[in-house]
Structure formats: C-alpha cells, structure tokens
Amino acid sequence: MPTAEKYCFKPRTTMYHRFSEINEINESNKIKVRILRIWYAKQVYTRETPSLDLFLVDENENLLHATIDKYLIDNYI
C-alpha cells in the first residue's frame, strides 16, 4: 500500500542570491530584497523625470542604490 508521503507535495524552493554573490556572468540571478526608499529623480530646471531611484537592502543588511531609467520604469512598476 502506498504511503501518504509519496503523494505529498514538497514546497518549491527558490534560490535567492545576496548582493555579494551577484555576478555579470550568470544572467539568472534572483535576489530577495526589501525596498528601503523609493523616489523619482527630477531635473532641477526642466522638472523632467529621468529615472526612478531605490535603496534596496538584502537579508544580510547590505545596502544597494539602484536606478531605473525612465524608459524602463513601466516594466518594473
């Protein structure tokens, strides 16, 4: 008779990388972060929004400043 363990679904685990483990060779880096601060950068004179800026923090409390260009903002927000 089959046991119940055979039919139990195991939770899918996703491997997340820390900021210190990210490299440009591997394009499939996944990170798990908290957004500490987010704001739209504005040009002083034209009031144009060239980018969206973020402070991100990972599980080891490493801080990273990220910038999303205005042409890519709609892809991430």
Short mmCIF file of N, CA and C in Angstrom, two decimals:
data_model
loop_
_atom_site.label_atom_id
_atom_site.label_comp_id
_atom_site.label_asym_id
_atom_site.label_seq_id
_atom_site.Cartn_x
_atom_site.Cartn_y
_atom_site.Cartn_z
N MET A 1 0.84 -1.18 0.00
CA MET A 1 0.00 0.00 0.00
C MET A 1 0.89 1.24 0.00
N PRO A 2 0.62 2.22 -0.88
CA PRO A 2 1.45 3.42 -0.95
C PRO A 2 1.30 4.27 0.31
N THR A 3 2.37 4.89 0.66
CA THR A 3 2.34 5.77 1.84
C THR A 3 1.90 7.16 1.43
N ALA A 4 1.42 7.92 2.40
CA ALA A 4 0.96 9.29 2.15
C ALA A 4 2.11 10.20 1.74
N GLU A 5 3.31 9.89 2.20
CA GLU A 5 4.48 10.73 1.89
C GLU A 5 4.75 10.77 0.39
N LYS A 6 4.41 9.70 -0.29
CA LYS A 6 4.66 9.63 -1.73
C LYS A 6 3.84 10.67 -2.49
N TYR A 7 2.68 11.01 -1.98
CA TYR A 7 1.78 11.93 -2.67
C TYR A 7 1.80 13.34 -2.11
N CYS A 8 2.60 13.59 -1.13
CA CYS A 8 2.69 14.94 -0.56
C CYS A 8 3.53 15.82 -1.48
N PHE A 9 3.07 17.03 -1.67
CA PHE A 9 3.83 17.98 -2.47
C PHE A 9 4.85 18.68 -1.59
N LYS A 10 6.04 18.74 -2.06
CA LYS A 10 7.08 19.45 -1.33
C LYS A 10 7.09 20.90 -1.79
N PRO A 11 7.27 21.83 -0.85
CA PRO A 11 7.29 23.24 -1.27
C PRO A 11 8.45 23.50 -2.22
N ARG A 12 8.16 24.28 -3.20
CA ARG A 12 9.19 24.64 -4.18
C ARG A 12 10.12 25.67 -3.56
N THR A 13 11.38 25.40 -3.59
CA THR A 13 12.34 26.34 -3.02
C THR A 13 13.05 27.08 -4.15
N THR A 14 13.11 28.36 -4.02
CA THR A 14 13.80 29.20 -4.99
C THR A 14 15.06 29.70 -4.34
N MET A 15 16.16 29.60 -5.05
CA MET A 15 17.42 30.07 -4.50
C MET A 15 17.58 31.55 -4.82
N TYR A 16 17.74 32.31 -3.78
CA TYR A 16 17.97 33.74 -3.93
C TYR A 16 19.44 34.03 -3.63
N HIS A 17 19.97 35.02 -4.31
CA HIS A 17 21.35 35.42 -4.11
C HIS A 17 21.42 36.69 -3.28
N ARG A 18 22.50 36.82 -2.55
CA ARG A 18 22.76 38.07 -1.83
C ARG A 18 23.47 39.02 -2.80
N PHE A 19 23.51 40.29 -2.44
CA PHE A 19 24.18 41.26 -3.31
C PHE A 19 25.62 40.86 -3.57
N SER A 20 26.29 40.34 -2.56
CA SER A 20 27.71 39.99 -2.70
C SER A 20 27.92 38.79 -3.62
N GLU A 21 26.87 38.02 -3.91
CA GLU A 21 27.00 36.83 -4.74
C GLU A 21 26.62 37.07 -6.21
N ILE A 22 26.14 38.24 -6.52
CA ILE A 22 25.70 38.54 -7.88
C ILE A 22 26.92 38.77 -8.77
N ASN A 23 26.87 38.18 -9.96
CA ASN A 23 27.94 38.43 -10.92
C ASN A 23 27.32 38.66 -12.29
N GLU A 24 28.09 39.22 -13.18
CA GLU A 24 27.57 39.54 -14.51
C GLU A 24 27.62 38.36 -15.47
N ILE A 25 28.25 37.28 -15.07
CA ILE A 25 28.33 36.10 -15.93
C ILE A 25 26.99 35.35 -15.94
N ASN A 26 26.40 35.18 -14.76
CA ASN A 26 25.13 34.48 -14.64
C ASN A 26 23.99 35.47 -14.79
N GLU A 27 23.20 35.33 -15.84
CA GLU A 27 22.11 36.27 -16.10
C GLU A 27 20.84 35.92 -15.34
N SER A 28 20.80 34.80 -14.66
CA SER A 28 19.57 34.39 -13.97
C SER A 28 19.66 34.61 -12.46
N ASN A 29 20.38 35.63 -12.05
CA ASN A 29 20.47 35.93 -10.63
C ASN A 29 19.11 36.41 -10.12
N LYS A 30 18.66 35.81 -9.03
CA LYS A 30 17.43 36.26 -8.38
C LYS A 30 17.81 36.76 -7.00
N ILE A 31 17.28 37.91 -6.66
CA ILE A 31 17.56 38.47 -5.35
C ILE A 31 16.26 38.70 -4.61
N LYS A 32 16.33 38.62 -3.31
CA LYS A 32 15.18 38.91 -2.45
C LYS A 32 15.58 40.11 -1.62
N VAL A 33 14.88 41.22 -1.84
CA VAL A 33 15.25 42.47 -1.19
C VAL A 33 14.03 43.15 -0.59
N ARG A 34 14.31 44.11 0.24
CA ARG A 34 13.29 45.00 0.77
C ARG A 34 13.59 46.38 0.22
N ILE A 35 12.55 47.07 -0.23
CA ILE A 35 12.74 48.44 -0.71
C ILE A 35 12.74 49.35 0.51
N LEU A 36 13.87 49.96 0.75
CA LEU A 36 14.01 50.84 1.90
C LEU A 36 13.49 52.23 1.60
N ARG A 37 13.78 52.71 0.40
CA ARG A 37 13.32 54.04 -0.02
C ARG A 37 13.21 54.04 -1.53
N ILE A 38 12.19 54.74 -2.05
CA ILE A 38 11.99 54.84 -3.49
C ILE A 38 11.55 56.26 -3.81
N TRP A 39 12.13 56.84 -4.89
CA TRP A 39 11.76 58.20 -5.27
C TRP A 39 12.04 58.42 -6.74
N TYR A 40 11.31 59.36 -7.31
CA TYR A 40 11.54 59.78 -8.69
C TYR A 40 12.58 60.89 -8.68
N ALA A 41 13.62 60.72 -9.46
CA ALA A 41 14.62 61.78 -9.62
C ALA A 41 14.05 62.80 -10.59
N LYS A 42 14.27 64.05 -10.31
CA LYS A 42 13.76 65.11 -11.20
C LYS A 42 14.89 66.07 -11.53
N GLN A 43 14.89 66.54 -12.78
CA GLN A 43 15.83 67.58 -13.19
C GLN A 43 15.41 68.88 -12.51
N VAL A 44 16.37 69.65 -12.05
CA VAL A 44 16.07 70.87 -11.30
C VAL A 44 15.35 71.90 -12.16
N TYR A 45 15.84 72.14 -13.35
CA TYR A 45 15.29 73.22 -14.17
C TYR A 45 14.12 72.78 -15.04
N THR A 46 14.18 71.58 -15.59
CA THR A 46 13.13 71.13 -16.51
C THR A 46 12.02 70.34 -15.81
N ARG A 47 12.25 69.89 -14.60
CA ARG A 47 11.31 69.07 -13.83
C ARG A 47 11.01 67.74 -14.52
N GLU A 48 11.85 67.37 -15.47
CA GLU A 48 11.71 66.09 -16.16
C GLU A 48 12.14 64.97 -15.22
N THR A 49 11.51 63.81 -15.36
CA THR A 49 11.86 62.65 -14.54
C THR A 49 12.74 61.71 -15.35
N PRO A 50 14.06 61.74 -15.13
CA PRO A 50 14.94 60.87 -15.91
C PRO A 50 15.03 59.44 -15.37
N SER A 51 14.67 59.25 -14.08
CA SER A 51 14.83 57.91 -13.52
C SER A 51 14.04 57.74 -12.23
N LEU A 52 13.95 56.49 -11.83
CA LEU A 52 13.38 56.11 -10.54
C LEU A 52 14.54 55.54 -9.73
N ASP A 53 14.75 56.04 -8.54
CA ASP A 53 15.86 55.59 -7.70
C ASP A 53 15.32 54.82 -6.50
N LEU A 54 16.09 53.82 -6.08
CA LEU A 54 15.68 52.97 -4.96
C LEU A 54 16.88 52.67 -4.08
N PHE A 55 16.63 52.54 -2.79
CA PHE A 55 17.59 51.93 -1.87
C PHE A 55 17.03 50.56 -1.54
N LEU A 56 17.82 49.52 -1.80
CA LEU A 56 17.42 48.14 -1.55
C LEU A 56 18.30 47.56 -0.46
N VAL A 57 17.75 46.68 0.36
CA VAL A 57 18.53 46.02 1.40
C VAL A 57 18.23 44.51 1.33
N ASP A 58 19.28 43.68 1.43
CA ASP A 58 19.08 42.23 1.38
C ASP A 58 19.04 41.67 2.80
N GLU A 59 18.96 40.34 2.90
CA GLU A 59 18.80 39.72 4.22
C GLU A 59 20.01 39.89 5.13
N ASN A 60 21.17 40.21 4.56
CA ASN A 60 22.37 40.46 5.37
C ASN A 60 22.55 41.93 5.67
N GLU A 61 21.53 42.73 5.39
CA GLU A 61 21.52 44.17 5.61
C GLU A 61 22.56 44.90 4.76
N ASN A 62 22.88 44.35 3.60
CA ASN A 62 23.72 45.04 2.62
C ASN A 62 22.84 46.01 1.86
N LEU A 63 23.31 47.22 1.69
CA LEU A 63 22.54 48.28 1.05
C LEU A 63 23.00 48.47 -0.39
N LEU A 64 22.04 48.70 -1.29
CA LEU A 64 22.35 48.91 -2.69
C LEU A 64 21.49 50.04 -3.22
N HIS A 65 22.11 50.95 -3.95
CA HIS A 65 21.37 52.02 -4.63
C HIS A 65 21.14 51.57 -6.06
N ALA A 66 19.88 51.56 -6.49
CA ALA A 66 19.53 51.14 -7.85
C ALA A 66 18.84 52.29 -8.57
N THR A 67 19.05 52.36 -9.87
CA THR A 67 18.43 53.38 -10.71
C THR A 67 17.75 52.69 -11.88
N ILE A 68 16.49 53.05 -12.12
CA ILE A 68 15.75 52.53 -13.27
C ILE A 68 15.52 53.70 -14.22
N ASP A 69 16.01 53.56 -15.44
CA ASP A 69 15.86 54.61 -16.44
C ASP A 69 14.39 54.85 -16.75
N LYS A 70 14.04 56.08 -17.12
CA LYS A 70 12.64 56.44 -17.34
C LYS A 70 11.96 55.58 -18.40
N TYR A 71 12.72 55.09 -19.37
CA TYR A 71 12.15 54.26 -20.42
C TYR A 71 11.82 52.84 -19.93
N LEU A 72 12.37 52.45 -18.78
CA LEU A 72 12.15 51.11 -18.25
C LEU A 72 11.23 51.09 -17.03
N ILE A 73 10.84 52.24 -16.53
CA ILE A 73 10.04 52.31 -15.30
C ILE A 73 8.76 51.48 -15.43
N ASP A 74 8.07 51.58 -16.56
CA ASP A 74 6.82 50.84 -16.74
C ASP A 74 7.01 49.33 -16.71
N ASN A 75 8.20 48.84 -16.99
CA ASN A 75 8.47 47.40 -16.94
C ASN A 75 8.57 46.89 -15.51
N TYR A 76 8.90 47.75 -14.57
CA TYR A 76 9.14 47.33 -13.19
C TYR A 76 8.09 47.81 -12.20
N ILE A 77 7.31 48.79 -12.56
CA ILE A 77 6.32 49.33 -11.63
C ILE A 77 4.93 48.99 -12.12
#
